C-alpha cells in the first residue's frame, strides 16, 4: 500500500541553509497492517509524515515513495488526501471563524467531489457525524465551535481522529497522537483509531513511547535514527526500546 525506497530530503533552516533530514529511508507498509515508527527527537519521524503528505518546504532530493502504486511526489497535497492519505497532526492548528461541523462537511464533500462522487446530503451528514462524534465523546457544542479554538490538547487530538472517522481514509499517518493526552483521553483516541483498522486500510503510527502501542497494537515496529530505519521487529521491539532506550540504535546508525 505504501512503498518508500531510499528516500532523501532537505529542508531550509532559519538561517537559510539547507539541511538533510531523511537519509536513505526505506519502508513498506502493506494493506491491513499497522506499523509503528519509534525514535528519538531529531531522527526525522515528523519530517517523514510531512514529506509523504506534501508539506511545502520538505523537498525530496532522491528516492521514491508510492501510494497504491502511484508516485506521491507528482501529486499535490490535496490530491494525496483525496486518494486516501490522511495525517493526524502532532500540533493541530486553530482555524478561527470556521465552525468545526462546517469544516468537516466541506472537507468530506471536497474529497467526494475530487473522486467523482456525489456530495453527501446535509441530513445524511448530520446523522453520520453525530454517530461518529458520540463514539469519541465529542459534543455537538464542540462541533459548533471554531476548529480547535479553545480546545484542550486532548480535545484537539479527539478532533483529529473524528476527522479520520468522517473522511474514512485508506491510509492513516498518526504523528505522535499520544502527546499531551492523559490516560483516559489516550484510551478514547486509541479506541477510535482501532475502529478504523481493516484489511484494506494501512496505518503508520509515529510515537516516542511504548504506552500508545499498548492500545494500538502494531504488526511491525521500526526504529528510526539519523534519518533512516535502523531496525525492524515485532511488538516486542517497543518494549525493548522502553527498557533500554535509543542509545545503542543511534550508535549503530552513526
mmCIF file of C-alpha atoms in Angstrom:
data_model
loop_
_atom_site.group_PDB
_atom_site.id
_atom_site.type_symbol
_atom_site.label_atom_id
_atom_site.label_comp_id
_atom_site.label_asym_id
_atom_site.label_seq_id
_atom_site.Cartn_x
_atom_site.Cartn_y
_atom_site.Cartn_z
ATOM 1 C CA UNK A 1 0.000 0.000 0.000
ATOM 2 C CA UNK A 2 2.808 2.418 0.945
ATOM 3 C CA UNK A 3 6.255 1.784 -0.513
ATOM 4 C CA UNK A 4 9.255 4.016 0.200
ATOM 5 C CA UNK A 5 12.652 3.351 -1.299
ATOM 6 C CA UNK A 6 15.920 5.159 -0.441
ATOM 7 C CA UNK A 7 14.150 8.420 0.384
ATOM 8 C CA UNK A 8 16.238 11.554 0.933
ATOM 9 C CA UNK A 9 15.033 15.079 1.603
ATOM 10 C CA UNK A 10 16.235 18.503 2.650
ATOM 11 C CA UNK A 11 14.719 21.464 4.458
ATOM 12 C CA UNK A 12 15.735 25.093 4.669
ATOM 13 C CA UNK A 13 16.841 26.152 8.148
ATOM 14 C CA UNK A 14 16.071 29.515 9.745
ATOM 15 C CA UNK A 15 19.473 30.850 8.716
ATOM 16 C CA UNK A 16 18.791 29.976 5.075
ATOM 17 C CA UNK A 17 20.959 26.882 4.860
ATOM 18 C CA UNK A 18 19.745 23.512 3.565
ATOM 19 C CA UNK A 19 19.789 20.541 5.914
ATOM 20 C CA UNK A 20 19.361 16.871 5.049
ATOM 21 C CA UNK A 21 16.856 15.087 7.319
ATOM 22 C CA UNK A 22 15.876 11.802 5.645
ATOM 23 C CA UNK A 23 18.984 9.941 4.536
ATOM 24 C CA UNK A 24 18.041 6.837 2.600
ATOM 25 C CA UNK A 25 14.848 5.726 4.343
ATOM 26 C CA UNK A 26 13.106 2.620 3.011
ATOM 27 C CA UNK A 27 9.791 1.258 4.269
ATOM 28 C CA UNK A 28 6.924 -0.960 3.076
ATOM 29 C CA UNK A 29 3.502 -0.942 4.749
ATOM 30 C CA UNK A 30 1.038 -3.456 3.243
ATOM 31 C CA UNK A 31 -2.729 -3.041 3.383
ATOM 32 C CA UNK A 32 -4.248 -4.344 6.585
ATOM 33 C CA UNK A 33 -1.177 -3.708 8.719
ATOM 34 C CA UNK A 34 -0.307 -1.164 11.405
ATOM 35 C CA UNK A 35 3.362 -0.176 11.503
ATOM 36 C CA UNK A 36 4.855 1.903 14.309
ATOM 37 C CA UNK A 37 7.899 4.151 13.980
ATOM 38 C CA UNK A 38 9.772 4.982 17.175
ATOM 39 C CA UNK A 39 12.840 7.143 17.516
ATOM 40 C CA UNK A 40 14.463 9.977 19.440
ATOM 41 C CA UNK A 41 13.883 13.681 18.809
ATOM 42 C CA UNK A 42 15.526 14.810 15.588
ATOM 43 C CA UNK A 43 15.526 11.396 13.953
ATOM 44 C CA UNK A 44 13.183 12.547 11.155
ATOM 45 C CA UNK A 45 9.858 10.994 12.194
ATOM 46 C CA UNK A 46 7.675 14.076 11.708
ATOM 47 C CA UNK A 47 9.649 15.034 8.599
ATOM 48 C CA UNK A 48 8.669 11.693 7.075
ATOM 49 C CA UNK A 49 4.985 12.463 7.684
ATOM 50 C CA UNK A 50 5.358 15.910 6.090
ATOM 51 C CA UNK A 51 7.188 14.553 3.046
ATOM 52 C CA UNK A 52 4.552 11.875 2.485
ATOM 53 C CA UNK A 53 1.687 14.361 2.660
ATOM 54 C CA UNK A 54 3.407 17.067 0.581
ATOM 55 C CA UNK A 55 4.054 19.878 3.026
ATOM 56 C CA UNK A 56 5.766 22.904 1.481
ATOM 57 C CA UNK A 57 9.471 23.228 2.211
ATOM 58 C CA UNK A 58 10.111 19.495 2.581
ATOM 59 C CA UNK A 59 11.731 18.752 -0.771
ATOM 60 C CA UNK A 60 12.601 15.222 -1.850
ATOM 61 C CA UNK A 61 16.130 15.068 -3.292
ATOM 62 C CA UNK A 62 16.317 11.352 -4.087
ATOM 63 C CA UNK A 63 14.368 8.125 -3.802
ATOM 64 C CA UNK A 64 10.801 7.047 -4.413
ATOM 65 C CA UNK A 65 7.553 6.974 -2.452
ATOM 66 C CA UNK A 66 4.476 5.306 -3.907
ATOM 67 C CA UNK A 67 0.938 5.026 -2.547
ATOM 68 C CA UNK A 68 -1.263 2.319 -4.098
ATOM 69 C CA UNK A 69 1.299 2.079 -6.899
ATOM 70 C CA UNK A 70 1.243 5.801 -7.769
ATOM 71 C CA UNK A 71 4.256 8.058 -7.233
ATOM 72 C CA UNK A 72 3.341 10.505 -4.485
ATOM 73 C CA UNK A 73 5.880 13.156 -5.434
ATOM 74 C CA UNK A 74 3.880 14.001 -8.553
ATOM 75 C CA UNK A 75 0.696 14.807 -6.588
ATOM 76 C CA UNK A 76 -0.354 17.978 -4.779
ATOM 77 C CA UNK A 77 -1.230 17.660 -1.061
ATOM 78 C CA UNK A 78 -4.975 17.865 -1.724
ATOM 79 C CA UNK A 79 -4.665 15.160 -4.419
ATOM 80 C CA UNK A 80 -2.882 12.878 -1.966
ATOM 81 C CA UNK A 81 -5.657 13.487 0.559
ATOM 82 C CA UNK A 82 -8.401 12.749 -1.978
ATOM 83 C CA UNK A 83 -6.695 9.455 -2.825
ATOM 84 C CA UNK A 84 -6.975 8.481 0.829
ATOM 85 C CA UNK A 85 -3.789 9.625 2.570
ATOM 86 C CA UNK A 86 -4.501 11.165 5.992
ATOM 87 C CA UNK A 87 -2.219 12.873 8.514
ATOM 88 C CA UNK A 88 -3.191 13.374 12.153
ATOM 89 C CA UNK A 89 -1.055 16.313 13.249
ATOM 90 C CA UNK A 90 1.159 16.361 16.305
ATOM 91 C CA UNK A 91 0.170 20.014 16.842
ATOM 92 C CA UNK A 92 -3.311 20.611 15.334
ATOM 93 C CA UNK A 93 -3.813 24.208 14.252
ATOM 94 C CA UNK A 94 -6.666 26.518 15.222
ATOM 95 C CA UNK A 95 -8.910 27.947 12.494
ATOM 96 C CA UNK A 96 -10.808 30.912 13.995
ATOM 97 C CA UNK A 97 -14.157 31.766 12.431
ATOM 98 C CA UNK A 98 -14.750 28.343 10.851
ATOM 99 C CA UNK A 99 -17.239 26.129 12.729
ATOM 100 C CA UNK A 100 -15.902 22.592 13.127
ATOM 101 C CA UNK A 101 -19.030 20.991 11.702
ATOM 102 C CA UNK A 102 -18.799 23.208 8.601
ATOM 103 C CA UNK A 103 -15.112 22.367 8.202
ATOM 104 C CA UNK A 104 -15.798 18.628 8.374
ATOM 105 C CA UNK A 105 -18.724 18.787 5.926
ATOM 106 C CA UNK A 106 -16.721 20.824 3.396
ATOM 107 C CA UNK A 107 -13.674 18.548 3.739
ATOM 108 C CA UNK A 108 -15.726 15.402 3.200
ATOM 109 C CA UNK A 109 -17.585 16.767 0.186
ATOM 110 C CA UNK A 110 -14.407 18.212 -1.355
ATOM 111 C CA UNK A 111 -12.864 14.750 -1.277
ATOM 112 C CA UNK A 112 -16.011 13.079 -2.611
ATOM 113 C CA UNK A 113 -16.109 15.597 -5.476
ATOM 114 C CA UNK A 114 -12.421 15.019 -6.267
ATOM 115 C CA UNK A 115 -13.147 11.278 -6.555
ATOM 116 C CA UNK A 116 -16.112 11.868 -8.851
ATOM 117 C CA UNK A 117 -18.683 11.047 -6.162
ATOM 118 C CA UNK A 118 -21.816 12.976 -5.231
ATOM 119 C CA UNK A 119 -21.747 15.230 -2.178
ATOM 120 C CA UNK A 120 -23.301 13.813 0.982
ATOM 121 C CA UNK A 121 -26.723 15.432 1.626
ATOM 122 C CA UNK A 122 -26.908 17.557 4.774
ATOM 123 C CA UNK A 123 -29.400 15.309 6.695
ATOM 124 C CA UNK A 124 -27.288 12.217 5.997
ATOM 125 C CA UNK A 125 -24.115 14.065 7.035
ATOM 126 C CA UNK A 126 -25.683 15.246 10.318
ATOM 127 C CA UNK A 127 -26.701 11.688 11.219
ATOM 128 C CA UNK A 128 -23.248 10.390 10.263
ATOM 129 C CA UNK A 129 -21.298 12.977 12.251
ATOM 130 C CA UNK A 130 -23.469 12.565 15.366
ATOM 131 C CA UNK A 131 -22.765 8.817 15.392
ATOM 132 C CA UNK A 132 -19.005 9.257 14.982
ATOM 133 C CA UNK A 133 -18.753 12.141 17.458
ATOM 134 C CA UNK A 134 -20.656 10.226 20.149
ATOM 135 C CA UNK A 135 -18.157 7.354 19.983
ATOM 136 C CA UNK A 136 -15.309 9.780 20.741
ATOM 137 C CA UNK A 137 -17.092 11.777 23.423
ATOM 138 C CA UNK A 138 -17.251 14.875 21.193
ATOM 139 C CA UNK A 139 -20.306 17.014 21.951
ATOM 140 C CA UNK A 140 -22.404 18.935 19.446
ATOM 141 C CA UNK A 141 -21.350 22.077 21.300
ATOM 142 C CA UNK A 142 -17.729 21.344 20.374
ATOM 143 C CA UNK A 143 -18.716 20.792 16.763
ATOM 144 C CA UNK A 144 -20.333 24.227 16.627
ATOM 145 C CA UNK A 145 -17.181 25.959 17.915
ATOM 146 C CA UNK A 146 -14.409 27.181 15.568
ATOM 147 C CA UNK A 147 -11.904 24.442 14.653
ATOM 148 C CA UNK A 148 -9.682 23.703 17.687
ATOM 149 C CA UNK A 149 -10.199 27.213 19.155
ATOM 150 C CA UNK A 150 -10.152 26.957 22.933
ATOM 151 C CA UNK A 151 -9.866 23.175 22.816
ATOM 152 C CA UNK A 152 -7.634 21.335 25.262
ATOM 153 C CA UNK A 153 -4.819 19.159 23.947
ATOM 154 C CA UNK A 154 -6.919 16.054 24.398
ATOM 155 C CA UNK A 155 -9.918 17.609 22.636
ATOM 156 C CA UNK A 156 -7.738 18.577 19.674
ATOM 157 C CA UNK A 157 -6.463 15.009 19.341
ATOM 158 C CA UNK A 158 -10.004 13.631 19.550
ATOM 159 C CA UNK A 159 -10.960 16.017 16.771
ATOM 160 C CA UNK A 160 -8.093 14.685 14.617
ATOM 161 C CA UNK A 161 -9.452 11.151 14.978
ATOM 162 C CA UNK A 162 -13.015 12.363 14.367
ATOM 163 C CA UNK A 163 -11.809 13.823 11.054
ATOM 164 C CA UNK A 164 -10.400 10.401 10.161
ATOM 165 C CA UNK A 165 -13.672 8.695 11.069
ATOM 166 C CA UNK A 166 -15.547 11.165 8.850
ATOM 167 C CA UNK A 167 -13.148 11.003 5.889
ATOM 168 C CA UNK A 168 -12.512 7.235 6.106
ATOM 169 C CA UNK A 169 -9.030 7.426 4.505
ATOM 170 C CA UNK A 170 -7.247 4.415 3.030
ATOM 171 C CA UNK A 171 -4.024 5.131 4.925
ATOM 172 C CA UNK A 172 -3.514 6.953 8.224
ATOM 173 C CA UNK A 173 -0.324 8.594 9.449
ATOM 174 C CA UNK A 174 -0.599 9.363 13.164
ATOM 175 C CA UNK A 175 2.136 11.796 14.194
ATOM 176 C CA UNK A 176 2.543 11.493 17.972
ATOM 177 C CA UNK A 177 -1.182 11.304 18.543
ATOM 178 C CA UNK A 178 -0.480 10.406 22.183
ATOM 179 C CA UNK A 179 1.379 13.620 23.035
ATOM 180 C CA UNK A 180 -0.461 15.738 25.598
ATOM 181 C CA UNK A 181 -3.077 13.077 26.411
ATOM 182 C CA UNK A 182 -3.952 11.798 29.840
ATOM 183 C CA UNK A 183 -4.673 8.098 30.166
ATOM 184 C CA UNK A 184 -8.459 8.410 29.712
ATOM 185 C CA UNK A 185 -8.122 10.545 26.579
ATOM 186 C CA UNK A 186 -5.455 8.166 25.263
ATOM 187 C CA UNK A 187 -7.800 5.210 25.626
ATOM 188 C CA UNK A 188 -10.649 7.059 23.881
ATOM 189 C CA UNK A 189 -8.444 8.156 20.967
ATOM 190 C CA UNK A 190 -6.952 4.666 20.637
ATOM 191 C CA UNK A 191 -10.431 3.117 20.535
ATOM 192 C CA UNK A 192 -11.330 5.481 17.698
ATOM 193 C CA UNK A 193 -8.191 4.530 15.806
ATOM 194 C CA UNK A 194 -8.815 0.820 16.340
ATOM 195 C CA UNK A 195 -12.285 1.077 14.793
ATOM 196 C CA UNK A 196 -10.522 2.163 11.584
ATOM 197 C CA UNK A 197 -8.387 -0.975 11.365
ATOM 198 C CA UNK A 198 -9.366 -3.112 8.379
ATOM 199 C CA UNK A 199 -7.879 -5.441 5.783
ATOM 200 C CA UNK A 200 -7.927 -2.731 3.098
ATOM 201 C CA UNK A 201 -6.518 0.112 5.232
ATOM 202 C CA UNK A 202 -2.948 0.730 6.423
ATOM 203 C CA UNK A 203 -1.573 2.824 9.281
ATOM 204 C CA UNK A 204 1.751 4.355 10.243
ATOM 205 C CA UNK A 205 1.910 5.274 13.938
ATOM 206 C CA UNK A 206 4.714 7.669 14.918
ATOM 207 C CA UNK A 207 5.465 7.816 18.624
ATOM 208 C CA UNK A 208 8.194 8.310 21.223
ATOM 209 C CA UNK A 209 6.717 5.987 23.785
ATOM 210 C CA UNK A 210 5.578 2.415 24.042
ATOM 211 C CA UNK A 211 2.418 3.321 26.032
ATOM 212 C CA UNK A 212 0.399 4.202 22.912
ATOM 213 C CA UNK A 213 1.240 0.790 21.472
ATOM 214 C CA UNK A 214 -0.412 -0.866 24.473
ATOM 215 C CA UNK A 215 -3.703 0.344 22.995
ATOM 216 C CA UNK A 216 -2.965 0.421 19.265
ATOM 217 C CA UNK A 217 -1.235 -2.915 18.723
ATOM 218 C CA UNK A 218 1.251 -2.711 15.821
ATOM 219 C CA UNK A 219 2.091 -5.554 13.477
ATOM 220 C CA UNK A 220 5.615 -4.211 12.967
ATOM 221 C CA UNK A 221 7.781 -1.763 14.934
ATOM 222 C CA UNK A 222 10.557 0.228 13.224
ATOM 223 C CA UNK A 223 13.342 2.145 14.950
ATOM 224 C CA UNK A 224 14.333 5.377 13.224
ATOM 225 C CA UNK A 225 17.632 7.168 13.810
ATOM 226 C CA UNK A 226 19.635 9.658 11.792
ATOM 227 C CA UNK A 227 17.041 9.842 9.023
ATOM 228 C CA UNK A 228 16.559 6.164 8.254
ATOM 229 C CA UNK A 229 15.145 2.894 9.583
ATOM 230 C CA UNK A 230 17.880 1.094 11.519
ATOM 231 C CA UNK A 231 15.936 -1.865 12.952
ATOM 232 C CA UNK A 232 12.549 -3.529 12.495
ATOM 233 C CA UNK A 233 10.800 -6.189 14.527
ATOM 234 C CA UNK A 234 7.594 -7.264 16.192
ATOM 235 C CA UNK A 235 5.712 -5.523 19.022
ATOM 236 C CA UNK A 236 8.320 -6.767 21.494
ATOM 237 C CA UNK A 237 10.805 -4.295 19.982
ATOM 238 C CA UNK A 238 8.798 -1.424 21.509
ATOM 239 C CA UNK A 239 9.221 -2.961 24.962
ATOM 240 C CA UNK A 240 12.957 -3.348 24.336
ATOM 241 C CA UNK A 241 13.200 0.350 23.477
ATOM 242 C CA UNK A 242 11.237 1.311 26.575
ATOM 243 C CA UNK A 243 13.599 -0.707 28.744
ATOM 244 C CA UNK A 244 16.941 0.086 27.079
ATOM 245 C CA UNK A 245 16.457 3.427 25.300
ATOM 246 C CA UNK A 246 17.653 4.513 21.871
ATOM 247 C CA UNK A 247 21.390 4.954 22.507
ATOM 248 C CA UNK A 248 22.573 1.679 21.011
ATOM 249 C CA UNK A 249 20.485 2.221 17.883
ATOM 250 C CA UNK A 250 21.763 5.775 17.477
ATOM 251 C CA UNK A 251 25.304 4.401 17.725
ATOM 252 C CA UNK A 252 24.588 1.775 15.080
ATOM 253 C CA UNK A 253 23.077 4.406 12.776
ATOM 254 C CA UNK A 254 26.142 6.633 13.157
#
